[in-house]
Amino acid sequence: MADDIAAGSELHGTGIGRGIATGPVLRMPDPLPEPEETTSTLTADAEKERARASLAATAAIIRHRGERAGGSAKDVLEAQAFMAEDPTLIDDVGARIDAGKTAERAVYEAFAAFRDLLVSMGGYMGERATDLDDVSQRVVAHLRGVAAPGVPDPDYPFVLVARDLAPADTALLDLDKVLALVTSDGGPTSHTAILAREKSIVAIVGVQDALRLTDGTDVIVDASTGSVSVGPSDADRAAAAAKAEEIKAARSSATGPGALADGTLVPLLANLGSADGAADALAKGAEGVGLFRTEFLFLDSSTAPTVEDQKAQYVRLLQAFAGKKVVVRALDAGADKPLSFLNDAPEENPALGLRGLRALRANEPILRDQLMALAAADAETDAEVWVMAPMVSTVEETRYFTTLARQLGLKTAGVMVEVPSSALLADRILADADFASIGTNDLTQYTLAADRLLGSVASFQDPWHPAVLKLVGEVGKAGKAIGKPVGICGEAAADPLLAVVLVGLGATTLSMSPSALADVRAELARFTLEDAQRFAELALSANSAIEARGAVTAAAAGA
Ligand code: PEP
Ligand code: MG
């Protein structure tokens, strides 16, 4: 039960980015209760007809939403519509109705069984389980004649408050109406946080008491401080409006190359998963590409891509970034991103298994093909191509990859630092590698032993944790000592204040979702290298991620 939170109170969570917004709360409706185990009073045929009609209507509604949304949301929703039309699932619903269940109960149980099957498959299929729950709820709502759960659609702008958001909900958010997002669950690397960053939505995740906020209550959502102010006074509203204006002005005035206030250059690069995002990244001021996730090109392929196929994709990207640096990552398959042609054996703990460079090395012809395709694309274009290996955990692996890449014609070969062992031996790794790029998403996952996909341990997945920052500092120190670049390409680089800390720890470039570039550029311009180093010391001496963020936020406010 939601009980009112007194005006003047503040709730706290993890802010995503720097935005601020004021508006009335609108809660995401609670999920529908589980349909009861009652015996149907209708004939089996009548129940089957009800189920059939609701499944078909739900598929049509979802498909229509997809067409309205376009882009990648269309594909997500088309896949959901297919789930409601799956013949095996429809047969299962029929069999359960024959056993005496109501259409509601039969739909609920059949989807749940399908969901459990997907979860047991793990990886990409396991993640689709949430989508299936969403479809199940929609069909049951249709059968009951009640509104489908999901993002409300009033005719005024609002602050959306939810436990967390399903991918289908986030993909369809109407950015003209959703002023801000506040969720009770989720950490800084959750799906909601990543999407909020991508779409520049003001967001605070992990706000414990968020679900006590009631519809219509006015709140100020300030991502830079991670605070939700309830029932603000006129003076609070005016201050929030002024802060929003300031942020807008800072974003538009901070143009050109990324740099600190003292002129220290910090090139700002884009993370991309296909050449399609190149024009947008350039328009947002990307000075190059710091992470090209090549595995995203082939997630649906059942066979390894040919050299020709790959070359064509790489040429397209390199042409778009002519004259600029492009860091291409060799296929990072496994765990959350399995590629069927590289990961064929089931593993109990795929994040600790044959993933990244380990999988490539076990299938060396595929790695060779990729490096040859990239070298050929490099020869035909004018971008400055760097190549790096994912999930490197030893000096020996570094040597293996950089030697092979150079043999196959690539001039600049480096490694990602995503495993604590690589950070701890960064001096030796950088003796072989031309550069290091720190993947803070995986580095946080492995340092804190917290699965980056698991909501129940999301609070551990915080790159502000001093243990993670200490490892980043090790790599920064090693890079400086040996005179080699150290980039950051995990989500941490997209958090403006953390980006300053990372530079203080020795990062020489930052790579992020293009939508984060403006805020990070503006934040860097506020501080000198000396400030950044002071913030880094403060963060390193904290006992927790929350303490580190708090200490640096306070110091930045006074700087
Ligand atoms: C990372 O782990 O931080 C990273 C950039 O790689 P990915 O998110 O693709 O695993
Ligand atoms: Mg990674």
Coordinates of C-alpha atoms and ligand atoms in Angstrom, one line a residue:
M1 CA 0.0 0.0 0.0
A2 CA 1.3 3.4 -0.9
D3 CA 1.2 5.8 2.0
D4 CA 1.9 9.5 1.5
I5 CA 5.5 10.8 1.9
A6 CA 5.4 14.2 3.6
A7 CA 6.1 17.3 1.5
G8 CA 9.6 18.5 2.0
S9 CA 11.0 14.9 2.3
E10 CA 13.8 13.7 0.1
L11 CA 14.3 10.1 -1.3
H12 CA 17.7 9.0 -2.5
G13 CA 19.0 6.6 -5.2
T14 CA 21.6 6.4 -7.9
G15 CA 21.3 9.3 -10.4
I16 CA 22.0 8.5 -14.1
G17 CA 23.7 11.5 -15.8
R18 CA 23.1 15.1 -14.6
G19 CA 19.6 16.1 -15.7
I20 CA 16.9 17.6 -13.5
A21 CA 13.1 17.7 -14.0
T22 CA 10.0 18.7 -12.1
G23 CA 6.6 17.2 -12.5
P24 CA 3.7 15.0 -11.1
V25 CA 4.3 11.4 -10.2
L26 CA 2.5 8.7 -12.2
R27 CA 3.0 5.1 -10.9
M28 CA 3.4 2.2 -13.2
P29 CA 0.4 0.0 -12.5
D30 CA 1.1 -3.0 -10.3
P31 CA 1.3 -6.4 -12.1
L32 CA -2.0 -8.3 -12.3
P33 CA -2.5 -10.9 -9.5
E34 CA -2.0 -14.5 -10.5
P35 CA -5.3 -16.0 -11.9
E36 CA -7.0 -18.3 -9.4
E37 CA -7.1 -22.1 -9.7
T38 CA -10.9 -22.1 -10.2
T39 CA -12.8 -24.6 -12.4
S40 CA -14.3 -23.1 -15.5
T41 CA -18.0 -22.8 -15.7
L42 CA -17.9 -22.5 -19.5
T43 CA -17.3 -25.3 -22.0
A44 CA -13.8 -26.1 -23.0
D45 CA -14.6 -24.9 -26.5
A46 CA -15.8 -21.5 -25.2
E47 CA -12.7 -21.1 -23.0
K48 CA -10.5 -22.0 -25.9
E49 CA -12.2 -19.4 -28.1
R50 CA -11.8 -16.7 -25.4
A51 CA -8.0 -17.6 -25.1
R52 CA -7.6 -17.7 -28.9
A53 CA -9.3 -14.3 -29.3
S54 CA -7.2 -12.7 -26.6
L55 CA -3.9 -14.1 -27.8
A56 CA -4.6 -12.9 -31.3
A57 CA -5.8 -9.4 -30.1
T58 CA -2.7 -9.0 -27.9
A59 CA -0.4 -10.0 -30.8
A60 CA -2.1 -7.4 -33.0
I61 CA -1.9 -4.7 -30.3
I62 CA 1.8 -5.4 -29.7
R63 CA 2.6 -5.4 -33.4
H64 CA 0.8 -2.1 -33.8
R65 CA 2.8 -0.5 -31.0
G66 CA 5.9 -1.8 -32.7
E67 CA 4.9 -0.1 -36.0
R68 CA 4.2 3.1 -34.2
A69 CA 7.6 3.0 -32.4
G70 CA 9.8 2.0 -35.4
G71 CA 13.5 1.4 -35.1
S72 CA 14.9 -1.3 -32.8
A73 CA 11.7 -1.2 -30.7
K74 CA 9.8 -2.6 -33.7
D75 CA 12.0 -5.7 -33.8
V76 CA 11.6 -6.2 -30.0
L77 CA 7.8 -5.9 -30.2
E78 CA 7.5 -8.0 -33.3
A79 CA 9.3 -10.8 -31.4
Q80 CA 6.9 -10.4 -28.6
A81 CA 3.9 -10.6 -31.0
F82 CA 5.3 -13.9 -32.3
M83 CA 5.4 -15.2 -28.7
A84 CA 1.6 -14.7 -28.4
E85 CA 1.1 -16.6 -31.7
D86 CA 3.5 -19.5 -31.0
P87 CA 1.6 -22.7 -32.0
T88 CA 3.2 -24.8 -29.3
L89 CA 2.2 -22.4 -26.7
I90 CA -1.4 -22.2 -28.1
D91 CA -1.6 -26.0 -28.0
D92 CA -0.4 -26.0 -24.4
V93 CA -3.1 -23.5 -23.5
G94 CA -5.7 -25.7 -25.2
A95 CA -4.5 -28.8 -23.3
R96 CA -4.7 -27.0 -20.0
I97 CA -8.3 -25.8 -20.8
D98 CA -9.2 -29.5 -21.6
A99 CA -7.9 -30.3 -18.1
G100 CA -10.6 -28.0 -16.7
K101 CA -8.7 -24.7 -16.3
T102 CA -10.1 -21.3 -17.1
A103 CA -8.6 -19.5 -20.1
E104 CA -6.9 -17.0 -17.8
R105 CA -5.3 -19.8 -15.7
A106 CA -4.3 -21.8 -18.8
V107 CA -2.6 -18.8 -20.4
Y108 CA -0.8 -18.0 -17.2
E109 CA 0.4 -21.5 -16.7
A110 CA 1.4 -22.1 -20.3
F111 CA 3.5 -18.9 -20.4
A112 CA 5.1 -19.7 -17.1
A113 CA 6.1 -23.1 -18.3
F114 CA 7.6 -21.6 -21.5
R115 CA 9.3 -19.0 -19.3
D116 CA 10.9 -21.6 -17.1
L117 CA 12.2 -23.4 -20.2
L118 CA 13.8 -20.2 -21.5
V119 CA 15.4 -19.4 -18.1
S120 CA 16.9 -22.9 -18.0
M121 CA 18.5 -22.2 -21.4
G122 CA 20.3 -19.1 -19.9
G123 CA 22.1 -16.3 -21.7
Y124 CA 20.2 -14.4 -24.4
M125 CA 17.2 -16.8 -24.3
G126 CA 17.0 -16.5 -20.5
E127 CA 16.8 -12.7 -20.9
R128 CA 13.7 -13.1 -23.1
A129 CA 11.9 -14.5 -20.1
T130 CA 10.9 -11.0 -19.0
D131 CA 9.4 -10.3 -22.4
L132 CA 7.3 -13.5 -22.1
D133 CA 6.0 -12.4 -18.7
D134 CA 5.0 -9.1 -20.2
V135 CA 3.0 -10.8 -23.0
S136 CA 1.4 -13.2 -20.5
Q137 CA 0.2 -10.2 -18.4
R138 CA -1.2 -8.5 -21.5
V139 CA -3.2 -11.5 -22.6
V140 CA -4.6 -12.1 -19.1
A141 CA -5.5 -8.4 -18.9
H142 CA -7.3 -8.7 -22.2
L143 CA -9.2 -11.8 -21.0
R144 CA -10.3 -9.9 -17.9
G145 CA -11.2 -6.8 -19.8
V146 CA -8.9 -4.6 -17.7
A147 CA -6.1 -2.2 -18.8
A148 CA -2.9 -3.9 -19.7
P149 CA -0.1 -3.2 -17.3
G150 CA 2.6 -1.0 -18.8
V151 CA 3.6 2.7 -19.1
P152 CA 0.6 4.9 -18.5
D153 CA -0.3 7.3 -21.3
P154 CA -2.0 10.4 -19.9
D155 CA -2.2 13.6 -22.0
Y156 CA 0.2 15.5 -19.7
P157 CA 3.9 15.2 -18.9
F158 CA 4.8 13.1 -15.8
V159 CA 7.5 11.5 -13.7
L160 CA 7.3 7.8 -14.2
V161 CA 7.7 5.8 -11.0
A162 CA 8.1 2.0 -11.3
R163 CA 9.7 -1.0 -9.7
D164 CA 11.8 -1.4 -12.9
L165 CA 10.9 -1.3 -16.6
A166 CA 10.6 -4.1 -19.1
P167 CA 12.6 -3.6 -22.3
A168 CA 9.3 -3.3 -24.2
D169 CA 8.2 -0.4 -21.9
T170 CA 11.5 1.5 -22.1
A171 CA 11.7 1.1 -25.8
L172 CA 8.4 2.9 -26.2
L173 CA 8.7 5.7 -23.7
D174 CA 7.2 8.9 -25.1
L175 CA 10.1 11.2 -24.4
D176 CA 7.9 14.3 -24.7
K177 CA 5.7 13.1 -21.9
V178 CA 8.1 11.2 -19.5
L179 CA 10.0 14.0 -17.7
A180 CA 12.0 11.6 -15.6
L181 CA 12.2 8.0 -14.4
V182 CA 12.4 6.9 -10.8
T183 CA 12.7 3.2 -10.1
S184 CA 12.9 1.3 -6.8
D185 CA 15.1 -1.5 -8.2
G186 CA 18.0 -1.6 -10.5
G187 CA 21.6 -0.4 -10.3
P188 CA 23.7 1.9 -12.4
T189 CA 24.3 -0.8 -15.1
S190 CA 20.8 -2.1 -15.2
H191 CA 18.9 -2.2 -18.4
T192 CA 16.8 0.9 -17.3
A193 CA 19.9 2.8 -16.5
I194 CA 21.6 2.1 -19.8
L195 CA 18.5 3.0 -21.7
A196 CA 18.0 6.2 -19.7
R197 CA 21.6 7.2 -20.5
E198 CA 21.1 6.3 -24.2
K199 CA 18.0 8.4 -24.5
S200 CA 19.2 11.2 -22.2
I201 CA 16.2 10.6 -19.8
V202 CA 16.6 12.2 -16.3
A203 CA 16.7 9.1 -14.1
I204 CA 17.3 7.8 -10.6
V205 CA 17.4 4.1 -10.0
G206 CA 17.5 2.1 -6.8
V207 CA 15.3 4.6 -4.8
Q208 CA 14.2 2.4 -2.0
D209 CA 10.9 4.1 -1.0
A210 CA 10.0 5.1 -4.6
L211 CA 6.8 2.9 -4.5
R212 CA 5.5 4.9 -1.6
L213 CA 5.1 8.0 -3.9
T214 CA 1.5 8.5 -4.9
D215 CA 0.1 9.6 -8.2
G216 CA -0.2 13.4 -8.7
T217 CA 2.5 14.3 -6.0
D218 CA 4.9 16.9 -7.5
V219 CA 8.5 15.9 -7.3
I220 CA 11.9 17.4 -8.4
V221 CA 14.1 14.6 -9.7
D222 CA 17.8 15.7 -9.6
A223 CA 20.0 13.0 -11.1
S224 CA 23.2 14.9 -10.3
T225 CA 22.6 14.5 -6.6
G226 CA 20.5 11.3 -6.9
S227 CA 17.6 13.0 -4.9
V228 CA 13.8 13.0 -5.4
S229 CA 12.4 16.0 -3.5
V230 CA 8.7 15.6 -2.6
G231 CA 6.2 18.5 -2.7
P232 CA 8.8 21.2 -3.5
S233 CA 8.2 24.8 -2.5
D234 CA 8.0 27.6 -5.1
A235 CA 11.6 28.5 -4.3
D236 CA 12.7 24.8 -4.8
R237 CA 11.0 24.8 -8.2
A238 CA 12.6 28.0 -9.3
A239 CA 16.0 26.7 -8.2
A240 CA 15.4 23.5 -10.2
A241 CA 14.4 25.4 -13.3
A242 CA 17.5 27.6 -13.0
K243 CA 19.7 24.4 -12.7
A244 CA 18.0 22.9 -15.7
E245 CA 18.8 26.0 -17.7
E246 CA 22.4 26.0 -16.5
I247 CA 22.8 22.3 -17.7
K248 CA 21.2 23.2 -21.0
A249 CA 23.6 26.1 -21.4
A250 CA 26.7 24.1 -20.4
R251 CA 25.7 21.3 -22.8
S252 CA 25.5 23.7 -25.8
S253 CA 28.5 25.7 -24.9
A254 CA 30.8 22.7 -24.4
T255 CA 31.6 21.9 -27.9
G256 CA 34.8 20.8 -29.6
P257 CA 37.3 18.2 -28.3
G258 CA 36.9 16.8 -24.8
A259 CA 39.2 18.7 -22.4
L260 CA 39.6 19.6 -18.8
A261 CA 39.4 23.3 -17.6
D262 CA 43.2 23.5 -17.7
G263 CA 43.3 22.5 -21.4
T264 CA 44.3 18.8 -20.8
L265 CA 42.8 16.9 -23.7
V266 CA 40.6 13.9 -23.0
P267 CA 39.3 12.6 -26.4
L268 CA 35.7 11.6 -26.1
L269 CA 34.8 8.5 -28.2
A270 CA 31.7 6.6 -29.0
N271 CA 30.7 3.0 -28.2
L272 CA 29.0 1.5 -31.3
G273 CA 27.5 -1.9 -32.2
S274 CA 27.1 -1.2 -35.9
A275 CA 28.0 1.4 -38.5
D276 CA 24.4 2.6 -38.4
G277 CA 25.1 4.7 -35.4
A278 CA 28.1 6.5 -36.9
A279 CA 26.3 9.6 -38.2
D280 CA 24.5 10.2 -34.9
A281 CA 27.7 9.7 -33.0
L282 CA 29.6 12.2 -35.1
A283 CA 26.7 14.7 -34.9
K284 CA 27.0 14.4 -31.1
G285 CA 30.7 15.2 -31.2
A286 CA 32.4 11.8 -31.1
E287 CA 36.1 12.3 -31.8
G288 CA 36.3 8.6 -32.9
V289 CA 35.2 5.2 -31.8
G290 CA 36.5 3.8 -28.5
L291 CA 34.7 0.5 -28.7
F292 CA 33.2 -1.2 -31.7
R293 CA 31.3 -4.2 -30.4
T294 CA 31.7 -6.5 -33.4
E295 CA 29.8 -9.4 -31.8
F296 CA 26.6 -7.3 -32.1
L297 CA 26.9 -7.6 -35.9
F298 CA 26.6 -11.4 -35.7
L299 CA 24.3 -12.2 -32.7
D300 CA 21.8 -13.9 -35.0
S301 CA 24.3 -15.8 -37.2
S302 CA 24.4 -19.5 -36.9
T303 CA 27.7 -19.7 -38.9
A304 CA 30.8 -17.7 -38.6
P305 CA 30.7 -14.6 -40.9
T306 CA 33.0 -14.7 -43.9
V307 CA 36.0 -12.4 -44.4
E308 CA 34.1 -10.6 -47.1
D309 CA 31.0 -10.0 -45.0
Q310 CA 33.0 -8.7 -42.2
K311 CA 35.2 -6.5 -44.3
A312 CA 32.2 -4.8 -45.8
Q313 CA 30.8 -4.0 -42.3
Y314 CA 34.2 -2.6 -41.1
V315 CA 34.7 -0.5 -44.3
R316 CA 31.4 1.1 -43.7
L317 CA 32.3 2.2 -40.2
L318 CA 35.9 3.2 -41.1
Q319 CA 34.7 5.3 -44.0
A320 CA 32.4 7.2 -41.6
F321 CA 35.3 7.9 -39.3
A322 CA 37.9 8.8 -41.9
G323 CA 40.9 10.5 -40.3
K324 CA 39.7 9.5 -36.8
K325 CA 40.6 6.7 -34.4
V326 CA 38.5 3.6 -34.4
V327 CA 39.1 0.9 -31.8
V328 CA 37.6 -2.4 -33.0
R329 CA 37.1 -5.2 -30.5
A330 CA 37.5 -8.8 -31.6
L331 CA 34.3 -10.8 -31.1
D332 CA 33.4 -10.9 -27.4
A333 CA 31.2 -14.0 -27.4
G334 CA 29.9 -15.8 -24.3
A335 CA 27.9 -15.2 -21.1
D336 CA 25.4 -12.5 -21.9
K337 CA 26.3 -12.4 -25.6
P338 CA 26.6 -16.0 -26.9
L339 CA 27.4 -16.5 -30.5
S340 CA 26.3 -20.0 -31.6
F341 CA 29.3 -20.5 -33.9
L342 CA 31.7 -19.7 -31.0
N343 CA 30.0 -20.9 -27.8
D344 CA 28.5 -24.4 -28.4
A345 CA 29.1 -26.2 -25.1
P346 CA 26.8 -25.4 -22.2
E347 CA 28.6 -24.1 -19.2
E348 CA 27.5 -23.9 -15.5
N349 CA 29.0 -20.4 -15.1
P350 CA 29.4 -18.9 -18.6
A351 CA 30.8 -15.6 -17.2
L352 CA 33.7 -17.6 -15.9
G353 CA 33.9 -19.8 -18.9
L354 CA 35.2 -19.9 -22.4
R355 CA 34.3 -16.4 -23.3
G356 CA 36.0 -13.4 -25.1
L357 CA 39.5 -14.1 -26.2
R358 CA 39.4 -17.6 -24.7
A359 CA 36.6 -18.6 -27.1
L360 CA 38.4 -17.0 -30.0
R361 CA 41.6 -18.8 -29.2
A362 CA 39.8 -22.1 -29.1
N363 CA 38.5 -21.3 -32.6
E364 CA 41.6 -19.6 -34.0
P365 CA 40.5 -19.7 -37.7
I366 CA 37.5 -17.4 -36.7
L367 CA 39.9 -15.0 -35.0
R368 CA 42.3 -15.0 -37.9
D369 CA 39.4 -14.3 -40.4
Q370 CA 38.3 -11.4 -38.3
L371 CA 41.7 -9.9 -38.0
M372 CA 42.3 -10.4 -41.8
A373 CA 39.0 -8.7 -42.6
L374 CA 39.9 -5.8 -40.4
A375 CA 43.3 -5.4 -41.9
A376 CA 41.9 -5.5 -45.4
A377 CA 39.3 -2.8 -44.4
D378 CA 42.0 -0.8 -42.8
A379 CA 44.1 -0.9 -46.0
E380 CA 41.1 0.5 -48.1
T381 CA 40.2 3.3 -45.7
D382 CA 41.6 6.3 -43.9
A383 CA 40.6 5.8 -40.3
E384 CA 43.3 5.1 -37.7
V385 CA 42.5 1.5 -36.8
W386 CA 43.3 0.0 -33.4
V387 CA 42.3 -3.6 -32.5
M388 CA 41.8 -5.1 -29.1
A389 CA 40.9 -8.4 -27.5
P390 CA 38.1 -8.8 -24.9
M391 CA 38.3 -10.6 -21.6
V392 CA 42.1 -10.9 -21.4
S393 CA 43.2 -12.3 -18.1
T394 CA 47.0 -13.1 -18.5
V395 CA 50.2 -11.6 -19.9
E396 CA 50.5 -14.7 -22.1
E397 CA 47.1 -14.1 -23.7
T398 CA 48.1 -10.5 -24.3
R399 CA 51.2 -11.7 -26.1
Y400 CA 49.3 -14.2 -28.1
F401 CA 46.7 -11.7 -29.3
T402 CA 49.0 -8.7 -30.1
T403 CA 51.5 -11.0 -31.9
L404 CA 48.8 -12.5 -34.1
A405 CA 47.2 -9.1 -34.8
R406 CA 50.5 -7.6 -35.9
Q407 CA 51.4 -10.7 -38.0
L408 CA 48.1 -10.2 -39.8
G409 CA 48.8 -6.6 -40.7
L410 CA 47.2 -4.6 -37.9
K411 CA 49.6 -1.9 -36.6
T412 CA 48.1 -1.1 -33.2
A413 CA 47.0 -4.0 -31.0
G414 CA 45.9 -3.8 -27.4
V415 CA 43.7 -5.5 -24.8
M416 CA 40.7 -4.8 -22.7
V417 CA 41.2 -4.8 -19.0
E418 CA 38.0 -6.4 -17.6
V419 CA 39.4 -8.9 -15.2
P420 CA 41.2 -7.9 -12.0
S421 CA 44.3 -10.1 -12.8
S422 CA 44.9 -7.9 -15.9
A423 CA 44.6 -4.7 -13.9
L424 CA 47.0 -5.9 -11.2
L425 CA 49.6 -6.9 -13.9
A426 CA 48.9 -3.9 -16.1
D427 CA 52.6 -2.9 -16.2
R428 CA 53.5 -6.3 -17.7
I429 CA 50.4 -6.3 -20.0
L430 CA 51.3 -2.9 -21.3
A431 CA 54.8 -4.0 -22.0
D432 CA 53.3 -6.0 -24.9
A433 CA 50.1 -4.2 -25.7
D434 CA 50.1 -0.9 -27.5
F435 CA 47.2 0.3 -25.3
A436 CA 44.7 -0.8 -22.7
S437 CA 41.0 -0.1 -22.6
I438 CA 39.2 -0.7 -19.3
G439 CA 35.8 -2.3 -19.6
T440 CA 34.3 -1.2 -16.3
N441 CA 31.1 -3.2 -16.7
D442 CA 32.9 -6.5 -16.5
L443 CA 35.7 -5.2 -14.3
T444 CA 33.0 -4.3 -11.7
Q445 CA 31.2 -7.7 -12.2
Y446 CA 34.4 -9.6 -11.6
T447 CA 35.8 -7.4 -8.8
L448 CA 32.7 -7.6 -6.7
A449 CA 31.6 -11.1 -7.8
A450 CA 28.2 -9.8 -8.9
D451 CA 26.6 -11.0 -12.1
R452 CA 25.9 -7.8 -14.1
L453 CA 22.6 -9.2 -15.3
L454 CA 21.2 -10.2 -12.0
G455 CA 18.8 -7.6 -10.4
S456 CA 19.2 -9.2 -6.9
V457 CA 22.9 -8.2 -6.8
A458 CA 22.6 -4.9 -8.8
S459 CA 23.6 -2.8 -5.8
F460 CA 27.1 -4.4 -6.0
Q461 CA 27.5 -3.5 -9.7
D462 CA 28.6 0.0 -9.0
P463 CA 31.8 1.2 -10.7
W464 CA 32.2 3.9 -8.0
H465 CA 33.3 1.1 -5.7
P466 CA 36.8 2.0 -4.4
A467 CA 38.0 -1.5 -5.2
V468 CA 37.1 -1.0 -8.8
L469 CA 38.7 2.5 -8.9
K470 CA 41.9 1.1 -7.3
L471 CA 42.2 -1.3 -10.1
V472 CA 41.6 1.5 -12.7
G473 CA 44.3 3.5 -10.9
E474 CA 46.8 0.6 -11.3
V475 CA 46.2 0.6 -15.0
G476 CA 46.4 4.4 -15.2
K477 CA 49.7 4.4 -13.3
A478 CA 51.2 1.6 -15.5
G479 CA 50.1 3.5 -18.7
K480 CA 51.7 6.7 -17.5
A481 CA 55.0 5.0 -16.5
I482 CA 55.4 3.3 -19.8
G483 CA 53.8 6.1 -21.9
K484 CA 50.9 4.1 -23.4
P485 CA 47.2 5.1 -23.6
V486 CA 44.6 3.9 -21.2
G487 CA 41.0 4.3 -22.3
I488 CA 37.8 3.6 -20.5
C489 CA 34.9 2.1 -22.5
G490 CA 32.5 0.8 -19.8
E491 CA 29.3 2.5 -18.7
A492 CA 31.4 4.3 -16.0
A493 CA 32.7 6.7 -18.6
A494 CA 29.2 7.9 -19.3
D495 CA 28.7 9.1 -15.7
P496 CA 29.9 12.7 -15.9
L497 CA 31.4 13.0 -12.4
L498 CA 32.8 9.5 -12.4
A499 CA 34.4 10.4 -15.8
V500 CA 36.3 13.2 -14.1
V501 CA 37.5 10.7 -11.4
L502 CA 38.6 8.2 -14.1
V503 CA 40.7 10.9 -15.7
G504 CA 42.2 11.6 -12.3
L505 CA 43.1 7.9 -12.1
G506 CA 45.0 8.1 -15.3
A507 CA 42.5 7.5 -18.1
T508 CA 43.6 9.2 -21.3
T509 CA 40.4 8.7 -23.4
L510 CA 36.7 8.0 -22.5
S511 CA 34.3 6.1 -24.7
M512 CA 30.6 6.0 -24.1
S513 CA 27.1 5.9 -25.6
P514 CA 26.9 8.9 -27.9
S515 CA 24.0 10.5 -26.0
A516 CA 26.3 10.8 -22.9
L517 CA 29.0 12.8 -24.8
A518 CA 27.5 16.3 -24.2
D519 CA 27.2 15.9 -20.4
V520 CA 30.6 14.3 -20.0
R521 CA 32.2 17.0 -22.2
A522 CA 30.5 19.8 -20.1
E523 CA 31.6 18.2 -16.8
L524 CA 35.2 17.7 -17.8
A525 CA 35.3 21.4 -18.7
R526 CA 34.5 22.4 -15.1
F527 CA 37.5 20.8 -13.5
T528 CA 41.4 20.9 -13.8
L529 CA 43.6 17.8 -13.8
E530 CA 44.5 18.7 -10.2
D531 CA 40.8 18.7 -9.2
A532 CA 40.4 15.3 -11.0
Q533 CA 43.3 13.9 -9.1
R534 CA 42.0 15.2 -5.8
F535 CA 38.6 13.7 -6.5
A536 CA 40.3 10.4 -7.4
E537 CA 42.1 10.3 -4.0
L538 CA 38.8 11.1 -2.2
A539 CA 37.0 8.2 -4.0
L540 CA 39.9 5.8 -3.4
S541 CA 39.9 6.5 0.3
A542 CA 36.1 5.8 0.7
N543 CA 34.8 2.6 2.1
S544 CA 32.0 2.1 -0.3
A545 CA 30.6 3.2 -3.7
I546 CA 28.0 5.3 -1.9
E547 CA 30.7 7.0 0.2
A548 CA 32.9 7.6 -2.8
R549 CA 30.1 9.1 -4.9
G550 CA 29.0 11.3 -1.9
A551 CA 32.5 12.6 -1.1
V552 CA 33.3 13.5 -4.7
T553 CA 29.8 15.1 -5.2
A554 CA 30.4 17.3 -2.2
A555 CA 33.9 18.2 -3.3
A556 CA 32.8 19.0 -6.8
A557 CA 30.0 21.3 -5.5
G558 CA 32.7 23.3 -3.6
A559 CA 35.3 23.2 -6.3
Ligands
PEP1 C1 32.7 -3.7 -20.3 O1 32.7 -4.8 -19.9 O2 32.8 -2.7 -19.6 C2 32.6 -3.5 -21.8 C3 32.8 -2.3 -22.3 O3 32.3 -4.5 -22.6 P1 30.8 -5.1 -22.7 O4 29.9 -4.2 -21.9 O5 30.5 -5.2 -24.1 O6 31.0 -6.4 -22.0
MG2 MG 32.9 -6.5 -21.3

